[in-house]
Short mmCIF file of C-alpha atoms and ligand atoms in Angstrom, two decimals:
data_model
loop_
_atom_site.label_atom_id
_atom_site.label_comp_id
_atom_site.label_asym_id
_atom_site.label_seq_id
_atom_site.Cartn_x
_atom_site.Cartn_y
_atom_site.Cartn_z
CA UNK A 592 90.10 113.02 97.70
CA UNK A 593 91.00 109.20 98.71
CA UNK A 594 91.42 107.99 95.49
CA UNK A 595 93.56 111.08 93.86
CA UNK A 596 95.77 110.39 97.03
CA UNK A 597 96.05 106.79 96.14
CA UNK A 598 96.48 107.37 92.06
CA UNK A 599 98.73 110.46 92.67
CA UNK A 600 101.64 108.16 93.04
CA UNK A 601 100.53 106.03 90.13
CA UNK A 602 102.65 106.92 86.68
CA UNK A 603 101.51 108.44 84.14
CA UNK A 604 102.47 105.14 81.81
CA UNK A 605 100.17 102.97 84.30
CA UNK A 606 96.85 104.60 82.44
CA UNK A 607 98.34 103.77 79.02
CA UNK A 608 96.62 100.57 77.32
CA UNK A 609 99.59 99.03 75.61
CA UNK A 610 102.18 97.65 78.63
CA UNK A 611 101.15 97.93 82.17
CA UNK A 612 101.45 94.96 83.83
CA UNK A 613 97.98 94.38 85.95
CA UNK A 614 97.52 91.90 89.22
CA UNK A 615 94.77 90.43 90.24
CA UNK A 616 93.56 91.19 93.85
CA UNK A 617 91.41 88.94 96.25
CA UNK A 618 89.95 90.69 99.58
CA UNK A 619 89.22 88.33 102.02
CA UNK A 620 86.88 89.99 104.13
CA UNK A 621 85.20 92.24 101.54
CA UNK A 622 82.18 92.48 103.06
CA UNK A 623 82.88 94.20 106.10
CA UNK A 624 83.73 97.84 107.67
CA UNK A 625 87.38 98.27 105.87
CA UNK A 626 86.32 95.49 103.36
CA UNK A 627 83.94 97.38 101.36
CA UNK A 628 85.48 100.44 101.41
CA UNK A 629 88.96 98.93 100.37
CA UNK A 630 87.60 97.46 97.79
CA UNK A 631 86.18 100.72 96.56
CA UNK A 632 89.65 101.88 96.46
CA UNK A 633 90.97 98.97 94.69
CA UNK A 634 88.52 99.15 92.03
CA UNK A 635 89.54 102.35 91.59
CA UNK A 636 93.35 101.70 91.07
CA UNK A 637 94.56 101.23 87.40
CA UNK A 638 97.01 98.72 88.36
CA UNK A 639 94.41 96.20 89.50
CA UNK A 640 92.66 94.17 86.40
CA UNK A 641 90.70 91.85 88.55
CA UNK A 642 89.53 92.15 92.00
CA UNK A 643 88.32 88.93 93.37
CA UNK A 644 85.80 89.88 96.40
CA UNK A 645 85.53 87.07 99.09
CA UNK A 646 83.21 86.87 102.76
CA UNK A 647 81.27 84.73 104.59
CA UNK A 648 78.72 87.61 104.63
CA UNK A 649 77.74 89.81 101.56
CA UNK A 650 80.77 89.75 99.11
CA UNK A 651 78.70 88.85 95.96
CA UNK A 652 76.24 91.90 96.43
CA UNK A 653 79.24 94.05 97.09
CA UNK A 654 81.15 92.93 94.10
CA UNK A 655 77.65 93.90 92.08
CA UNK A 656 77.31 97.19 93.54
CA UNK A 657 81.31 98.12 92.60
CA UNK A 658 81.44 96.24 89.52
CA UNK A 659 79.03 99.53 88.34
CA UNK A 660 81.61 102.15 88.99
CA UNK A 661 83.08 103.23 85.37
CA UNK A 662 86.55 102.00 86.28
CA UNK A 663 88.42 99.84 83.65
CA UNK A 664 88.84 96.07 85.50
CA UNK A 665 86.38 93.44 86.35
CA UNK A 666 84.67 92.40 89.93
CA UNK A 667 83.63 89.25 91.24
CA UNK A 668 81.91 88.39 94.46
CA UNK A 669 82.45 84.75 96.62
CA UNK A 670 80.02 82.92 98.89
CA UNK A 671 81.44 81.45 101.90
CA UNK A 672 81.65 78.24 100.41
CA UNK A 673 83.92 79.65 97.34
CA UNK A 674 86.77 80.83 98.93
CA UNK A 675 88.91 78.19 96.30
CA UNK A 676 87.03 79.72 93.63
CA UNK A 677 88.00 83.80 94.46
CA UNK A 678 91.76 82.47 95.46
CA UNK A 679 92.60 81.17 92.03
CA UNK A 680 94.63 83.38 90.01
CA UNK A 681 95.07 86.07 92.61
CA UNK A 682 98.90 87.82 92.62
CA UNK A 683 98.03 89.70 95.55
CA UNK A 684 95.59 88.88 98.38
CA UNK A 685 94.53 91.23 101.34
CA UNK A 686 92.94 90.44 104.53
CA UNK A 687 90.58 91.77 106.70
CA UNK A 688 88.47 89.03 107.71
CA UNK A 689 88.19 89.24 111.05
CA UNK A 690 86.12 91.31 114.49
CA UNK A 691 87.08 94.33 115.69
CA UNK A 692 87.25 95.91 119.01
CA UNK A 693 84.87 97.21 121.61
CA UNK A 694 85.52 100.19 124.25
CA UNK A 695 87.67 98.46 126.75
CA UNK A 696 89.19 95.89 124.81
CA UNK A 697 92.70 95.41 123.88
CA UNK A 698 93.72 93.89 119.80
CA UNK A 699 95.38 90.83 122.22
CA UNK A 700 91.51 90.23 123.10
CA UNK A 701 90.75 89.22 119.33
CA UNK A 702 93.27 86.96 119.11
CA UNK A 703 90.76 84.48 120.44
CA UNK A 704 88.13 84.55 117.04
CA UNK A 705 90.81 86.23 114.90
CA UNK A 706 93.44 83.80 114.79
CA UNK A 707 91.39 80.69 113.87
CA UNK A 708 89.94 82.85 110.93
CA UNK A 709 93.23 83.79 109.55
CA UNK A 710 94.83 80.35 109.79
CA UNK A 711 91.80 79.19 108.00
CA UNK A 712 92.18 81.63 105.38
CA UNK A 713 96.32 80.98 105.38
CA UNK A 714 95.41 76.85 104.70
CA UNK A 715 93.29 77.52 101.64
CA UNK A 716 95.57 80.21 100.31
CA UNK A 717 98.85 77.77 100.89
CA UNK A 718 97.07 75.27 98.34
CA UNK A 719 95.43 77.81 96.27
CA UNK A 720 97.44 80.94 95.71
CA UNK A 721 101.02 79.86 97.11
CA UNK A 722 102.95 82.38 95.42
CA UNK A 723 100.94 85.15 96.00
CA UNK A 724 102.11 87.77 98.02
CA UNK A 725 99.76 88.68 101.11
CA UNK A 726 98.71 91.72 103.17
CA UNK A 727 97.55 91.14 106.72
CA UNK A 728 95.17 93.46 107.89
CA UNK A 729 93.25 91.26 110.52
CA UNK A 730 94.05 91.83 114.52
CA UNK A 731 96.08 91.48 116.57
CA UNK A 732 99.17 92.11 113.53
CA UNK A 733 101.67 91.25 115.68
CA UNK A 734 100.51 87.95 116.04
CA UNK A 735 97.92 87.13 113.09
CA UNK A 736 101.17 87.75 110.60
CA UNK A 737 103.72 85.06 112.58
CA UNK A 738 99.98 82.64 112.57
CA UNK A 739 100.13 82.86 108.59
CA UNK A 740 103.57 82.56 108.26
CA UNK A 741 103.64 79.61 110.51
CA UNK A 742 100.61 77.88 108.44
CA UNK A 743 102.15 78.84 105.10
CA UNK A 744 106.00 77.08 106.67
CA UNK A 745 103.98 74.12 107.60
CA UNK A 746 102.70 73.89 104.20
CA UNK A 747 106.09 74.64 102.79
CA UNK A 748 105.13 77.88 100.97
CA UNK A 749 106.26 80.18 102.94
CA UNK A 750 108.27 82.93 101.16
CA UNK A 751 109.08 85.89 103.80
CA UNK A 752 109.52 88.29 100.98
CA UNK A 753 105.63 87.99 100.22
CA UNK A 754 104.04 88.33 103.14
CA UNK A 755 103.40 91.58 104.82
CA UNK A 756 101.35 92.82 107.52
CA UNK A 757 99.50 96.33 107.05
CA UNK A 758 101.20 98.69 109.95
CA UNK A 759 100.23 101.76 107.41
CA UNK A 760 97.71 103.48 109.60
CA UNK A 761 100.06 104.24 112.04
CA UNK A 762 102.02 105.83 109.65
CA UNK A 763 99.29 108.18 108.12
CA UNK A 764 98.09 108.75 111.82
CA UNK A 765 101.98 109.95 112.62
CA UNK A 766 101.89 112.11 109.59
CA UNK A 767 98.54 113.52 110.47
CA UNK A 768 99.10 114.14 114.19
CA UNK A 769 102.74 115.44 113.58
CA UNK A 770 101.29 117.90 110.89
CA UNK A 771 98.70 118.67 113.37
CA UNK A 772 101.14 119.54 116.08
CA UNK A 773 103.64 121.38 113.66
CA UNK A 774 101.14 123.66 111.06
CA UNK A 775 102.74 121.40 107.93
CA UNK A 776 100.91 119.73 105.55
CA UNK A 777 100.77 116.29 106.33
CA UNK A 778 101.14 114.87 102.72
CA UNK A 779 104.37 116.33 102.82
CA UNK A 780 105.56 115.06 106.52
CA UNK A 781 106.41 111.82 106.73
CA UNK A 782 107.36 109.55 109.91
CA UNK A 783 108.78 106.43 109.91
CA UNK A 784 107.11 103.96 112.26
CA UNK A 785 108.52 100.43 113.59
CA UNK A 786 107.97 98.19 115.60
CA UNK A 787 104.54 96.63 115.38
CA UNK A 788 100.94 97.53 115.32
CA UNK A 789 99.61 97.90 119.25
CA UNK A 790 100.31 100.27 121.86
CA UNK A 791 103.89 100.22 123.13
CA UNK A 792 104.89 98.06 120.32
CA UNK A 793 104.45 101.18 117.70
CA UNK A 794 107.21 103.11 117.78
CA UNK A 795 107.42 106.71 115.55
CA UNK A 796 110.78 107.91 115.04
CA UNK A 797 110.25 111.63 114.87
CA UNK A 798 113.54 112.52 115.83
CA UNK A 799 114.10 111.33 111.58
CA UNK A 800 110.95 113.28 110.94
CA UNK A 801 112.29 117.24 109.97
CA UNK A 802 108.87 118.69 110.94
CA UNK A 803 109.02 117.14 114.20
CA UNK A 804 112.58 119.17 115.09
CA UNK A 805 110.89 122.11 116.76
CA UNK A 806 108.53 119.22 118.92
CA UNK A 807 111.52 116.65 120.32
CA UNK A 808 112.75 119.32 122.88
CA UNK A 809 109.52 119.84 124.33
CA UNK A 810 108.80 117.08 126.20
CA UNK A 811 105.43 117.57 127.04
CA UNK A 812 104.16 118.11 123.57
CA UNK A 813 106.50 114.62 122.39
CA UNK A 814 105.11 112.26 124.84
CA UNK A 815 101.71 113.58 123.97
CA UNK A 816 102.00 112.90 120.28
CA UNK A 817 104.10 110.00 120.98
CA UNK A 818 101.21 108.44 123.11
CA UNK A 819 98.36 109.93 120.41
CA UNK A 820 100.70 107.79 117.73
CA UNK A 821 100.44 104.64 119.64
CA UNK A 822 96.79 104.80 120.98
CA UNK A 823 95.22 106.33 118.18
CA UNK A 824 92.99 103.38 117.44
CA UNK A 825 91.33 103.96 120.48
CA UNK A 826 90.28 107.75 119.83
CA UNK A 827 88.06 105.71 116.85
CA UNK A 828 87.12 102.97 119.14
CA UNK A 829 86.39 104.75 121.47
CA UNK A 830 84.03 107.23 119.09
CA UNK A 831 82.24 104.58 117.42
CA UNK A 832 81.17 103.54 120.65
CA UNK A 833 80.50 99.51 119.92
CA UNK A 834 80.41 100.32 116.69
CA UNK A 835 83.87 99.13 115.86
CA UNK A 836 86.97 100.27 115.06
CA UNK A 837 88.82 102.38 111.98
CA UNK A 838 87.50 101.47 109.13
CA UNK A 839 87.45 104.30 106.40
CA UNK A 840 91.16 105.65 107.58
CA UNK A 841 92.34 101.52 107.50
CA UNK A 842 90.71 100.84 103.66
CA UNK A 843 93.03 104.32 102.94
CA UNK A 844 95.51 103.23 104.27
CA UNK A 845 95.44 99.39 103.27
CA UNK A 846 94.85 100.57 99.48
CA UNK A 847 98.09 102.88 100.07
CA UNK A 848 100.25 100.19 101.02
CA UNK A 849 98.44 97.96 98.08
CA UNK A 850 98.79 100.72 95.10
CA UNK A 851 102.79 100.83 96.62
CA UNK A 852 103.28 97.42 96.36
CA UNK A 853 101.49 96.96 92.79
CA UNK A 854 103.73 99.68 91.44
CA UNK A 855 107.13 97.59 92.68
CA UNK A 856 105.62 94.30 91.34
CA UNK A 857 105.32 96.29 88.00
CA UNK A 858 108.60 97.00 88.12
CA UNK A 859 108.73 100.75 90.19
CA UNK A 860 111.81 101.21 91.84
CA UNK A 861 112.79 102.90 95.28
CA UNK A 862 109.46 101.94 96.99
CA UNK A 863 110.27 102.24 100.88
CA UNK A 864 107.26 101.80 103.28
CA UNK A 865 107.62 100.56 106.89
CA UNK A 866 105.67 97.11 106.88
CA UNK A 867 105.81 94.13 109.47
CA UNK A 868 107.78 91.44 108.52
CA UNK A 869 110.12 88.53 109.19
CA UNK A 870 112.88 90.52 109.84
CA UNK A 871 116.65 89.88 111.14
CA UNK A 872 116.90 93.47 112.85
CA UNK A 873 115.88 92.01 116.39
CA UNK A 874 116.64 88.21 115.51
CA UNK A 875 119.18 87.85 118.51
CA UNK A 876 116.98 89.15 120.91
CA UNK A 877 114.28 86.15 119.83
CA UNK A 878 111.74 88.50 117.86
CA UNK A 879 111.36 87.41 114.03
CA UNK A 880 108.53 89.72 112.76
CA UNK A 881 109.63 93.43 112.97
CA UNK A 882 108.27 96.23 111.00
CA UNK A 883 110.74 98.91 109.68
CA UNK A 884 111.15 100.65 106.30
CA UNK A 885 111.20 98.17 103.74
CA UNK A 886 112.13 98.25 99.87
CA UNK A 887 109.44 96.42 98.11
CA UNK A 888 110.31 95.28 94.37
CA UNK A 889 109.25 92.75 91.87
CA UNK A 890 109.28 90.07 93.59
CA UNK A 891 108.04 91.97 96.90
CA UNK A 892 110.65 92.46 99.99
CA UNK A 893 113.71 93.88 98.36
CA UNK A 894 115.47 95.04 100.97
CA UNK A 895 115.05 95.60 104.96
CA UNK A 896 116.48 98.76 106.44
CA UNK A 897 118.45 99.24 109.48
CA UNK A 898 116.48 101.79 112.16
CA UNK A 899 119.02 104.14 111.67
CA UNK A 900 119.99 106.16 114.07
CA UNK A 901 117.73 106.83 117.17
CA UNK A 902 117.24 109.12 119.78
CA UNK A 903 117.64 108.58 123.54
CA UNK A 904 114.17 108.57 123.73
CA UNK A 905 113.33 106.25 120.95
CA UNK A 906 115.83 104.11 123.02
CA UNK A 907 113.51 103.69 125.67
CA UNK A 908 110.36 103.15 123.32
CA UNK A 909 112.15 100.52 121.77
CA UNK A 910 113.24 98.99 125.15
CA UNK A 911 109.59 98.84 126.60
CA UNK A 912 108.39 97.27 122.77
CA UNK A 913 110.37 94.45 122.63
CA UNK A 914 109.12 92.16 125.37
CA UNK A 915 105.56 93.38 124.20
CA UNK A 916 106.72 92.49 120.49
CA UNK A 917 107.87 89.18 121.85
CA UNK A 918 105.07 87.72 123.76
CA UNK A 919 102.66 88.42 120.75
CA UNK A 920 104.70 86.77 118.40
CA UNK A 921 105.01 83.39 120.62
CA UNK A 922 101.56 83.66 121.04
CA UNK A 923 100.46 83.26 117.25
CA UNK A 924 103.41 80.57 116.62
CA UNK A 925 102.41 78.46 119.70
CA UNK A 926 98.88 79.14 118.09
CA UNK A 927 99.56 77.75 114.77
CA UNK A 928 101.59 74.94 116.41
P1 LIG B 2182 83.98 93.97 110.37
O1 LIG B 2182 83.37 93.11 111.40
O2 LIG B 2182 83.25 95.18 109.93
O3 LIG B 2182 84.33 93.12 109.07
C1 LIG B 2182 85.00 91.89 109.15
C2 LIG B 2182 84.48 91.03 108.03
O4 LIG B 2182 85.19 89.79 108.08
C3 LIG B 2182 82.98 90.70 108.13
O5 LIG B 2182 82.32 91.06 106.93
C4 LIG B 2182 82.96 89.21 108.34
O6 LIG B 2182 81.84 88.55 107.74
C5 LIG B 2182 84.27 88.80 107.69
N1 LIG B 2182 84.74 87.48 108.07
C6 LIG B 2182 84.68 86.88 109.28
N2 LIG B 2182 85.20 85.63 109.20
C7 LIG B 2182 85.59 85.46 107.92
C8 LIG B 2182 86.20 84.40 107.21
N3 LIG B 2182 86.50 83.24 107.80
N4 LIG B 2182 86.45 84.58 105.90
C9 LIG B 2182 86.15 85.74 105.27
N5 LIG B 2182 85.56 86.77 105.89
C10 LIG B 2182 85.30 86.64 107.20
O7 LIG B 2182 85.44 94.40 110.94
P2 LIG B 2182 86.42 95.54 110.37
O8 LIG B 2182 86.14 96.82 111.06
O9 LIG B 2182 86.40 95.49 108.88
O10 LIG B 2182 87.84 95.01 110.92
C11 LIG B 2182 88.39 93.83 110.43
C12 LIG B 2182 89.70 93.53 111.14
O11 LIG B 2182 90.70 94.53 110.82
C13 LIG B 2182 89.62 93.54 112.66
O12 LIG B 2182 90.36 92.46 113.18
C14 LIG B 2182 90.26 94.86 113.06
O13 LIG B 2182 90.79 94.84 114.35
C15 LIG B 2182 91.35 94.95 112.01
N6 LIG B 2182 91.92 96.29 111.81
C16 LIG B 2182 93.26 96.37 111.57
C17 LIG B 2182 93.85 97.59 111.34
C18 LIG B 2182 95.32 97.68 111.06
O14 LIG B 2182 95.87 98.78 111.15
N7 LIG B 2182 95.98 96.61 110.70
C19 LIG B 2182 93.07 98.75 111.36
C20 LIG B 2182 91.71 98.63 111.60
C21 LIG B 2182 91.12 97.38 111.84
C1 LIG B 2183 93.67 100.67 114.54
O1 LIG B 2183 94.83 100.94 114.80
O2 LIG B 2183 92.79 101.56 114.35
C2 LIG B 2183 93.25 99.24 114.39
O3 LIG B 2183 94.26 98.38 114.79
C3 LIG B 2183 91.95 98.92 115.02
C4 LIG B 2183 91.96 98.98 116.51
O4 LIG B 2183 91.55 97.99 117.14
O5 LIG B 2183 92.36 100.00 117.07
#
């Protein structure tokens, strides 16, 4: 079911063997929860020729136990001390090296161990892979994204139009819940979210969302799918009880945003998918990383759209986001300062 979602939205052209144009992919991380999984998924997606598998735990045996699977492209698995080695060449590079939560925690209380690993990771890929575009999966997103692109200015590689950070699972969560909620079927109901990826900072505009027209007026049933939206990571932390957080629902959703972006590198046009990225929308007010719809195309960020018009309501998630939005983003800048 996962991967006919994911090729669905491939062309039919993509499966012939004369002109596609194929990427490879590096995971950094490919050895853990959403690693494996998302790599799975990857293999599994005609667009990718080579996927370039890359942990400080495990990524070689993964790579051998994928690199079975009768899909057309080739695998190959990196030590710890070969992250040069699975860099080289890649087009596209995603990332979810890092910990995840515990019951009680908050994504601000990874920042700690995640943000060293991802600057880490940006250094090597600034001098190994400086054009390639990258997709930030690691927590806390609000902050780990402004850490790379901080690392990658310092470096002077930084292109904002190639580096994106994964808020997709909010958006298939919004879709889900709202389908829930409304009896539709939630491949065919689609919210966008903005914002960023942590509690008051994810913000779905279902007042833009047609299913959602019978749900705004009732307030009850809107602030409880509003909240479900932006605390549904900790129904699954919560579940997995120490175990973690999503992992199967992120490596969907990470390979969604990944099979979206391959087809606009190829050339696809009229991608739009809300993603976090430096963004003008909220310059003046001093935030620099906002995710809204975006139009990804060959040479990734196309275009950022406007919010469009909002409700009263979405007014005042906005308002209590902002600050939030803020103080996350200074964090990971002063980090990587
Ligand atoms: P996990 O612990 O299962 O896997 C993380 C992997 O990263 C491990 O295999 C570990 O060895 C590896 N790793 C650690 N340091 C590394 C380094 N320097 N280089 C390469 N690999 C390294 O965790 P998980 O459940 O896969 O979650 C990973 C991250 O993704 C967490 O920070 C989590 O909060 C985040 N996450 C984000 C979203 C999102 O929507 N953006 C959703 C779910 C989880
Ligand atoms: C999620 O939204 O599921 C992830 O960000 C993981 C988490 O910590 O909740």
């Amino acid at each position: 079911m996962l991967a006919r979602t994911t090729l669905r939205a491939i062309p039919r052209r993509a499966f012939s063997t004369s002109a596609p144009r194929q990427t490879k992919v590096a995971v950094l991380g490919a050895g853990g929860g959403i690693g494996q999984p998302l790599s799975l998924l990857l293999k599994m997606n005609p667009l990718v020729s080579s996927l370039s598998l890359y942990d400080i735990r495990g990524a070689p045996g993964v790579a051998a136990d994928i690199s079975h699977i009768d899909f057309p492209g080739e695998v190959n698995g990196y030590p710890a001390d070969k992250l040069e080695d699975a860099l080289t060449g890649a087009e596209v590079i995603v990332i979810p090296a890092g910990v995840p939560r515990k019951p009680g925690m908050t994504r601000d209380d990874l920042f700690n161990t995640n943000a060293g690993i991802v600057r880490d990771l940006a250094q090597a890929i600034s001098k190994t892979a400086p054009k390639a575009h990258v997709l930030i999966i690691s927590n806390p997103v609000n902050s780990t994204v402004p850490i790379v692109a901080s690392v990658f200015e310092k470096a002077g590689t930084f292109d904002p139009k190639r580096l994106f950070g994964v808020t997709t699972l909010d958006v298939v969560r919004a879709s889900r819940f709202l389908a829930t909620v409304a009896g539709t079927n939630p491949q065919e109901t689609h919210v966008p979210v903005v914002g960023g990826h942590s509690g008051v900072t994810i913000i779905p505009l279902l007042s833009q969302a047609k299913e959602a027209k019978g749900i705004i007026g009732d307030k009850e049933t809107y602030d409880k799918l509003v909240y479900r939206i932006q605390y549904g990571g900790d129904e699954v932390v919560k579940a997995k009880d120490g175990a973690g957080s999503a992992t199967l629902s992120m490596a969907f959703a990470g390979a969604k945003f990944a099979n979206s972006l391959l087809r606009a590198l190829k050339g696809e046009k009229g991608i739009v998918v809300p993603t976090f990225v430096k963004s003008p929308l909220f310059a003046k007010e001093g935030i620099d990383f906002f995710s809204s719809n975006v139009e990804l195309g060959p040479n990734g960020v196309e275009k950022i759209h406007e919010l469009g018009q909002i409700s009263p309501a979405e007014e005042e998630l906005l308002k209590a986001a902002l600050p939030e939005l803020k103080k996350n983003i200074e964090k990971g800048i002063k980090f990587a300062a």
